[in-house]
Coordinates of C-alpha atoms in Angstrom, one line a residue:
M283 CA 156.8 90.1 97.7
A284 CA 153.1 89.4 98.4
E285 CA 153.7 85.9 97.3
D286 CA 156.9 85.5 99.6
L287 CA 154.7 86.9 102.7
E288 CA 152.2 84.4 101.9
Q289 CA 154.5 81.7 101.8
L290 CA 156.1 82.7 104.9
K291 CA 152.6 82.5 106.5
T292 CA 152.0 78.9 105.1
I293 CA 155.5 78.0 106.6
G294 CA 154.4 79.6 110.0
Q295 CA 151.4 77.4 110.0
K296 CA 153.4 74.2 110.3
K297 CA 153.9 72.7 113.6
F298 CA 157.4 73.2 115.4
Q299 CA 159.5 70.8 114.1
D300 CA 158.5 71.4 110.4
Q301 CA 159.3 74.9 110.6
A302 CA 162.7 74.2 112.1
V303 CA 163.4 71.5 109.5
W304 CA 162.6 74.2 106.9
M305 CA 165.0 76.4 108.6
L306 CA 167.6 73.9 108.7
N307 CA 167.4 73.1 105.1
A308 CA 167.7 77.1 104.3
M309 CA 170.8 77.3 106.7
W310 CA 172.6 73.8 105.4
F311 CA 174.3 75.3 102.2
K312 CA 176.3 77.8 104.4
E313 CA 176.5 76.0 108.0
K314 CA 175.8 72.6 107.3
D315 CA 174.5 71.1 110.8
A316 CA 176.6 73.3 113.2
R317 CA 173.9 74.9 114.7
A318 CA 171.4 72.0 114.2
E319 CA 171.1 71.0 117.7
E320 CA 170.3 74.4 118.8
L321 CA 167.3 74.2 116.6
W322 CA 166.5 70.9 117.9
S323 CA 166.5 72.5 121.5
L324 CA 164.3 75.5 120.3
V325 CA 161.8 73.1 118.8
S326 CA 161.4 71.7 122.6
L327 CA 161.7 75.4 124.0
F328 CA 158.5 76.2 122.0
A329 CA 156.9 72.9 122.5
S330 CA 157.1 73.4 126.2
L331 CA 155.9 77.1 126.1
E332 CA 152.8 76.4 123.8
Q333 CA 150.1 75.5 126.7
E334 CA 147.3 74.4 124.3
N335 CA 148.9 72.2 121.6
G336 CA 152.5 71.5 122.8
K337 CA 154.8 70.0 120.1
E338 CA 151.7 70.2 117.7
G339 CA 151.8 74.0 117.8
C340 CA 152.9 76.5 115.3
G341 CA 153.6 79.8 117.3
L342 CA 153.7 81.5 120.6
D343 CA 151.9 84.7 121.8
G344 CA 153.7 87.7 122.7
V345 CA 154.2 86.9 126.4
N346 CA 155.6 83.5 125.9
M347 CA 157.6 84.7 122.9
H348 CA 159.3 86.9 125.2
R349 CA 159.8 84.2 127.5
V350 CA 161.9 82.8 124.8
F351 CA 164.3 85.5 124.8
E352 CA 164.7 85.6 128.4
K353 CA 165.6 81.9 128.4
L354 CA 168.1 82.6 125.5
N355 CA 169.7 85.3 127.8
A356 CA 168.6 88.0 125.1
Q357 CA 166.2 90.0 127.0
Q358 CA 164.2 92.4 125.0
T359 CA 161.6 94.8 126.0
F360 CA 158.0 94.3 124.3
Q361 CA 158.7 97.0 121.9
E362 CA 162.0 96.0 121.0
M363 CA 160.8 92.4 120.4
R364 CA 158.1 93.7 118.0
N365 CA 160.2 96.0 115.9
H366 CA 162.7 93.0 115.4
M367 CA 159.6 90.8 114.4
R368 CA 158.3 93.3 112.1
K369 CA 161.7 93.0 110.2
V370 CA 161.2 89.4 109.5
G371 CA 157.8 89.5 108.2
V372 CA 155.7 89.5 111.7
T373 CA 152.5 91.4 110.8
S374 CA 150.3 90.3 113.8
F375 CA 151.5 89.9 117.5
K376 CA 148.6 87.8 118.4
K377 CA 150.4 84.9 117.7
I378 CA 153.9 84.8 116.4
S379 CA 155.2 81.9 114.4
M380 CA 158.3 80.0 115.0
I381 CA 160.0 80.6 111.6
N382 CA 159.7 84.1 112.3
F383 CA 161.9 83.9 115.7
L384 CA 164.1 81.7 113.9
I385 CA 164.9 84.0 111.0
F386 CA 165.8 86.8 113.4
H387 CA 167.6 84.6 115.9
F388 CA 169.8 83.2 113.2
G389 CA 170.2 86.4 111.2
Y390 CA 168.9 85.3 107.9
D391 CA 167.1 87.2 105.1
W392 CA 163.4 86.1 105.4
K393 CA 163.0 85.9 101.6
E394 CA 166.1 83.7 101.4
V395 CA 164.5 81.3 103.9
V396 CA 161.3 81.4 102.3
N397 CA 162.6 80.3 99.2
A398 CA 165.5 78.0 100.1
P399 CA 165.2 74.7 98.4
Q400 CA 163.7 71.8 100.8
G401 CA 165.5 69.2 98.8
G402 CA 165.4 66.9 95.8
N403 CA 164.2 63.0 96.1
I404 CA 161.2 64.1 98.2
E405 CA 159.5 60.9 97.7
G406 CA 162.5 58.7 99.0
I407 CA 162.9 60.9 102.1
E408 CA 159.3 60.7 102.6
K409 CA 159.3 57.2 102.4
A410 CA 162.6 57.0 104.4
K411 CA 161.1 58.9 107.2
K412 CA 157.8 56.7 107.1
M413 CA 160.2 53.7 107.6
L414 CA 162.2 55.4 110.3
E415 CA 158.9 56.3 112.2
D416 CA 157.5 52.8 112.0
V417 CA 160.6 51.0 112.8
T418 CA 161.3 53.1 115.9
I419 CA 158.0 53.0 117.3
A420 CA 158.3 49.0 116.6
L421 CA 161.6 49.3 118.5
E422 CA 160.1 51.0 121.2
S423 CA 157.2 48.6 121.6
A424 CA 159.6 45.7 121.4
T425 CA 161.8 47.1 124.2
K426 CA 159.0 47.9 126.2
K427 CA 157.7 44.3 125.9
A428 CA 161.0 43.2 126.3
E429 CA 161.5 44.6 129.5
E430 CA 158.2 44.0 130.8
S431 CA 158.7 40.1 129.6
K432 CA 162.1 40.3 131.6
A433 CA 160.4 41.7 134.8
A434 CA 157.6 38.9 134.4
A435 CA 160.3 36.3 134.1
E436 CA 162.0 37.6 137.1
E437 CA 158.8 37.8 139.0
S438 CA 157.9 34.3 138.0
R439 CA 161.4 33.1 139.2
K440 CA 160.8 34.6 142.2
K441 CA 157.5 33.1 142.7
T442 CA 158.5 29.7 141.7
A443 CA 161.4 30.2 144.3
E444 CA 158.9 31.2 146.9
A445 CA 156.6 28.1 145.7
K446 CA 159.4 25.9 146.3
S447 CA 159.9 27.1 149.7
A448 CA 156.4 26.7 150.4
A449 CA 156.4 23.1 149.0
T450 CA 159.6 22.3 151.1
E451 CA 157.8 23.8 154.4
A452 CA 154.7 22.0 153.8
T453 CA 156.5 18.6 153.2
K454 CA 158.3 19.3 156.5
K455 CA 155.1 20.2 158.2
A456 CA 153.5 17.3 157.0
E457 CA 156.4 14.8 158.2
E458 CA 156.2 16.6 161.6
S459 CA 152.4 16.1 161.7
K460 CA 152.8 12.4 160.8
E461 CA 155.5 12.1 163.6
K462 CA 153.2 13.6 166.0
A463 CA 150.2 11.4 164.7
E464 CA 152.3 8.3 165.2
E465 CA 153.4 9.4 168.6
A466 CA 149.4 10.5 169.5
A467 CA 148.9 6.7 168.4
K468 CA 151.4 5.3 170.5
K469 CA 150.3 7.2 173.6
V470 CA 146.8 6.1 172.9
E471 CA 147.8 2.4 173.1
E472 CA 149.8 3.1 176.2
A473 CA 147.0 4.8 177.8
D474 CA 144.5 1.9 176.8
Q475 CA 146.9 -0.5 178.6
T476 CA 147.3 1.6 181.6
A477 CA 143.6 1.9 181.6
K478 CA 142.9 -1.7 181.7
V479 CA 145.7 -2.3 184.3
A480 CA 143.9 0.4 186.4
S481 CA 140.6 -1.1 185.8
E482 CA 141.7 -4.8 186.9
A483 CA 143.4 -3.3 190.0
A484 CA 140.4 -1.4 190.8
D485 CA 138.2 -4.6 190.4
V486 CA 140.7 -6.4 192.8
A487 CA 140.8 -3.8 195.3
K488 CA 136.9 -3.5 195.5
K489 CA 136.6 -7.3 195.9
D490 CA 139.2 -7.3 198.6
E491 CA 137.4 -4.3 200.1
D492 CA 134.1 -6.1 200.3
V493 CA 135.7 -9.2 202.0
A494 CA 137.2 -6.9 204.5
I495 CA 133.7 -5.3 205.1
A496 CA 132.1 -8.6 205.5
R497 CA 134.7 -9.9 208.1
Q498 CA 134.5 -6.6 209.6
K499 CA 130.8 -7.0 209.9
E500 CA 131.3 -10.8 211.4
A501 CA 133.5 -9.4 213.9
Q502 CA 131.4 -6.8 215.1
A503 CA 128.3 -8.9 215.3
A504 CA 130.3 -11.4 217.7
E505 CA 131.3 -8.5 219.9
D506 CA 127.8 -7.1 219.8
E507 CA 126.6 -10.5 221.1
V508 CA 128.8 -10.7 224.0
T509 CA 128.2 -7.0 224.9
K510 CA 124.6 -7.8 224.7
A511 CA 124.8 -10.7 227.2
L512 CA 127.3 -8.8 229.3
N513 CA 124.8 -6.0 229.7
E514 CA 122.1 -8.4 230.8
V515 CA 124.4 -9.6 233.4
K516 CA 125.0 -6.0 234.6
S517 CA 121.4 -5.1 234.4
Q518 CA 120.4 -8.1 236.7
E519 CA 123.4 -7.0 239.3
D520 CA 122.2 -3.4 239.0
A521 CA 118.6 -4.3 239.6
K522 CA 119.5 -6.4 242.9
E523 CA 121.4 -3.5 244.1
N524 CA 119.0 -1.1 243.4
K525 CA 116.6 -3.3 245.2
K526 CA 118.8 -3.4 248.3
V527 CA 119.1 0.3 248.7
A528 CA 115.3 0.6 248.4
L529 CA 114.8 -1.9 250.9
K530 CA 117.2 -0.1 253.2
K531 CA 115.5 3.1 252.9
K532 CA 112.2 1.4 253.7
I533 CA 113.6 0.1 256.9
E534 CA 114.4 3.5 257.9
T535 CA 111.2 5.2 257.1
A536 CA 108.2 2.4 257.0
G537 CA 106.1 1.6 259.9
L538 CA 106.8 -1.5 262.0
V539 CA 105.0 -4.3 259.8
A540 CA 106.3 -3.0 256.6
K541 CA 109.9 -2.5 258.4
N542 CA 109.8 -6.2 259.5
A543 CA 108.9 -7.4 256.0
A544 CA 111.7 -5.1 254.4
I545 CA 114.5 -6.5 257.0
Q546 CA 113.3 -10.1 256.1
E547 CA 113.5 -9.4 252.3
L548 CA 116.9 -7.8 252.5
A549 CA 118.4 -10.5 254.6
K550 CA 117.0 -12.8 251.9
L551 CA 118.7 -11.0 249.2
E552 CA 121.8 -10.8 251.3
D553 CA 121.8 -14.5 251.7
E554 CA 121.5 -15.1 248.1
D555 CA 124.6 -16.5 246.2
D556 CA 126.1 -13.9 244.0
L557 CA 129.1 -16.3 242.5
P558 CA 127.3 -17.3 239.7
L559 CA 126.4 -13.8 238.4
R560 CA 129.9 -12.5 239.1
R561 CA 131.6 -15.5 237.3
A562 CA 129.2 -14.7 234.3
K563 CA 130.1 -10.7 234.6
M564 CA 133.7 -11.8 234.4
T565 CA 133.5 -14.1 231.8
L566 CA 131.7 -12.0 229.4
E567 CA 133.9 -9.2 230.1
A568 CA 137.0 -11.4 229.1
A569 CA 135.0 -12.4 226.0
Q570 CA 134.2 -8.6 225.2
R571 CA 137.9 -7.8 225.6
K572 CA 138.7 -10.6 223.4
A573 CA 135.9 -10.0 220.8
A574 CA 137.2 -6.4 220.6
K575 CA 140.5 -7.2 219.2
P576 CA 139.2 -9.0 216.0
V577 CA 136.9 -6.1 215.4
K578 CA 139.9 -3.5 215.5
I579 CA 141.8 -5.7 213.1
A580 CA 138.9 -6.2 210.7
T581 CA 138.0 -2.4 210.8
E582 CA 141.8 -1.6 210.1
A583 CA 141.7 -4.0 207.3
R584 CA 138.6 -2.6 205.9
E585 CA 139.8 1.0 206.1
K586 CA 143.0 -0.1 204.4
A587 CA 141.1 -2.1 201.8
S588 CA 138.6 1.0 201.1
A589 CA 141.6 3.3 200.9
T590 CA 143.2 0.9 198.4
A591 CA 140.0 0.5 196.5
Q592 CA 139.6 4.3 196.3
Q593 CA 143.1 4.9 195.0
A594 CA 142.8 2.2 192.5
L595 CA 139.4 3.8 191.4
D596 CA 141.0 7.3 191.1
A597 CA 143.9 5.8 189.3
K598 CA 141.4 4.0 186.8
N599 CA 139.4 7.2 186.3
A600 CA 142.8 9.1 185.7
A601 CA 143.8 6.5 183.1
D602 CA 140.4 6.5 181.6
E603 CA 140.7 10.5 181.3
A604 CA 144.2 10.1 180.3
K605 CA 143.0 7.7 177.3
A606 CA 140.4 10.2 176.5
Q607 CA 142.7 12.9 176.2
A608 CA 145.0 10.9 174.2
E609 CA 142.4 9.8 171.8
E610 CA 141.7 13.4 171.4
A611 CA 145.1 14.4 170.9
Q612 CA 145.3 11.3 168.2
Q613 CA 142.4 12.7 166.6
Q614 CA 143.8 16.4 166.4
A615 CA 147.1 14.8 165.2
E616 CA 145.4 12.9 162.4
N617 CA 143.4 16.1 161.5
A618 CA 146.7 18.2 161.3
L619 CA 148.3 15.4 159.4
K620 CA 145.2 15.5 156.7
A621 CA 145.6 19.2 156.6
S622 CA 149.3 19.1 156.3
N623 CA 148.9 16.6 153.3
E624 CA 146.2 18.9 151.6
A625 CA 148.6 21.8 152.1
K626 CA 151.6 19.9 150.7
A627 CA 149.7 18.8 147.7
Q628 CA 148.7 22.3 147.0
A629 CA 152.1 23.7 147.4
E630 CA 153.4 21.2 145.1
E631 CA 150.8 22.0 142.8
A632 CA 151.6 25.7 143.1
Q633 CA 155.1 25.0 142.5
A634 CA 154.4 23.0 139.4
Q635 CA 152.4 25.8 138.0
S636 CA 155.1 28.4 139.2
E637 CA 157.6 26.5 137.3
E638 CA 155.2 26.5 134.0
A639 CA 154.3 29.9 134.3
E640 CA 158.3 30.5 134.8
K641 CA 159.2 28.4 131.6
Q642 CA 156.4 30.5 129.6
A643 CA 157.8 33.7 131.1
E644 CA 161.4 32.8 130.0
E645 CA 159.9 31.8 126.3
A646 CA 158.1 35.1 126.2
A647 CA 161.2 37.0 127.4
Q648 CA 163.4 35.2 124.9
A649 CA 160.7 35.6 122.3
A650 CA 160.7 39.6 123.2
E651 CA 164.4 39.8 122.8
E652 CA 164.3 38.3 119.7
A653 CA 161.8 40.9 118.6
V654 CA 163.9 43.7 120.0
Q655 CA 166.8 42.4 117.9
D656 CA 164.6 42.0 114.8
A657 CA 163.2 45.8 115.4
N658 CA 167.0 46.9 115.6
N659 CA 167.8 45.2 112.6
K660 CA 164.9 47.0 111.0
V661 CA 166.3 50.1 112.4
A662 CA 169.6 49.6 110.8
E663 CA 168.1 49.1 107.4
A664 CA 165.7 52.1 107.6
E665 CA 168.8 54.0 108.7
A666 CA 170.9 52.7 105.6
Y667 CA 168.0 53.5 103.2
L668 CA 167.8 57.1 104.6
E669 CA 171.7 57.4 104.1
E670 CA 171.1 56.2 100.4
Q671 CA 168.2 58.9 100.2
K672 CA 170.3 61.5 101.7
K673 CA 173.1 60.9 99.2
K674 CA 170.5 61.4 96.3
A675 CA 169.3 64.3 97.9
E676 CA 172.0 66.4 96.2
G677 CA 172.6 68.8 98.9
S678 CA 169.1 69.8 99.5
G679 CA 166.9 68.6 102.1
Q680 CA 169.6 67.6 104.4
G681 CA 167.8 69.4 107.3
A682 CA 164.9 67.1 107.0
I683 CA 167.2 64.1 107.0
W684 CA 169.2 65.4 109.9
F685 CA 165.9 65.6 112.0
M686 CA 164.8 62.4 111.1
Q687 CA 168.0 60.9 112.3
R688 CA 168.0 63.0 115.4
E689 CA 164.7 61.6 116.4
V690 CA 165.9 58.2 116.3
T691 CA 169.0 59.3 118.2
E692 CA 167.0 60.7 120.9
K693 CA 164.4 57.9 121.3
K694 CA 167.8 55.3 121.5
K695 CA 168.8 57.3 124.6
F696 CA 165.7 55.9 126.5
M697 CA 166.3 52.3 125.5
P698 CA 168.5 50.2 127.3
V699 CA 172.2 49.9 125.6
R700 CA 172.2 46.3 125.2
K701 CA 168.9 46.7 123.1
G702 CA 170.3 49.4 120.6
G703 CA 170.1 52.2 122.8
I704 CA 173.0 54.7 123.2
V705 CA 174.2 56.2 126.6
K706 CA 172.9 59.8 127.3
K707 CA 175.3 62.6 127.5

């Protein structure tokens, strides 16, 4: 009795799954695996309620054990729960081992469970267990790596497509820049030719203006000479008339002697012949009118020549400005072409690198797929080995084997079907 209790305590110190395996081994001769899935679920339930150690735990405190009953829709008062637990070997309620609950839950005699055979061929089963653990870990790792490699390959394909698109766009822009540079060079040539023509026209117009100015000066000088002579004649004529007016006034106001002298002088002036002076005046006035016409013509010609010269100069300046702008545009176009060619080269280099990365990613993905297949083959080998050991166990220890197989099945649920996984139910 004491030895059995001690053995029960020893079993109760194992982690949850090991206690469940012990229980399933004890149940196997009566029920086979009929309630194995229930045991599997209880392991998960206990692990979820064990806050400190999780699946590595071995028991639950009274509060959490009470929750187990609640989740199984078998609510118990704390006193009822303790009474039941005492019947299955529980002596302390600070922490209740899972095996005690399982004995109560499945209605087994605790002594029968404690002394249940745990299987023959233990060495073979342990080896099979180790093999399964190793290969399933390898399979999980290979599957994860395969998925990562697949994602990396997909990302590489995406980047390659983007790089190819960027290279195509860069090539297009380089061609456009080349066309713009050629067009700019053509415009510079045209602007240069226009500037030369405008400069020559401005030179011709300036010479014409200089000639017109010289002719205007000559005509104006001739007119000025005639005007000067005419003014001299008019001045003489005005002086004579002014003297007559003064003498007449003197005759009216002066004394007898002075009056007589003034009368004689006035008579003398009146007797003088005015015809030469009048003829000279008429001749000069005619000459003045004649000289004014060439001046007008020369002035109009000068004004026209000056306007033409100014227009030609403006055209020259505009042509020079257009040429400068065209040269600046050409420089910008050449800079843009250079930048576009550099961008094109970089894009092509990026495309080449992306294609190489894609190739490597595809190779890595293929290698990962092969690793998954190899791991699947090893899992199959381990499962086959486990089946052999299962037959050698002679009926005992089947619970341990069932749990090993169930662990593999559980892991396969989280793997892609095409990589050896199974569909979740």
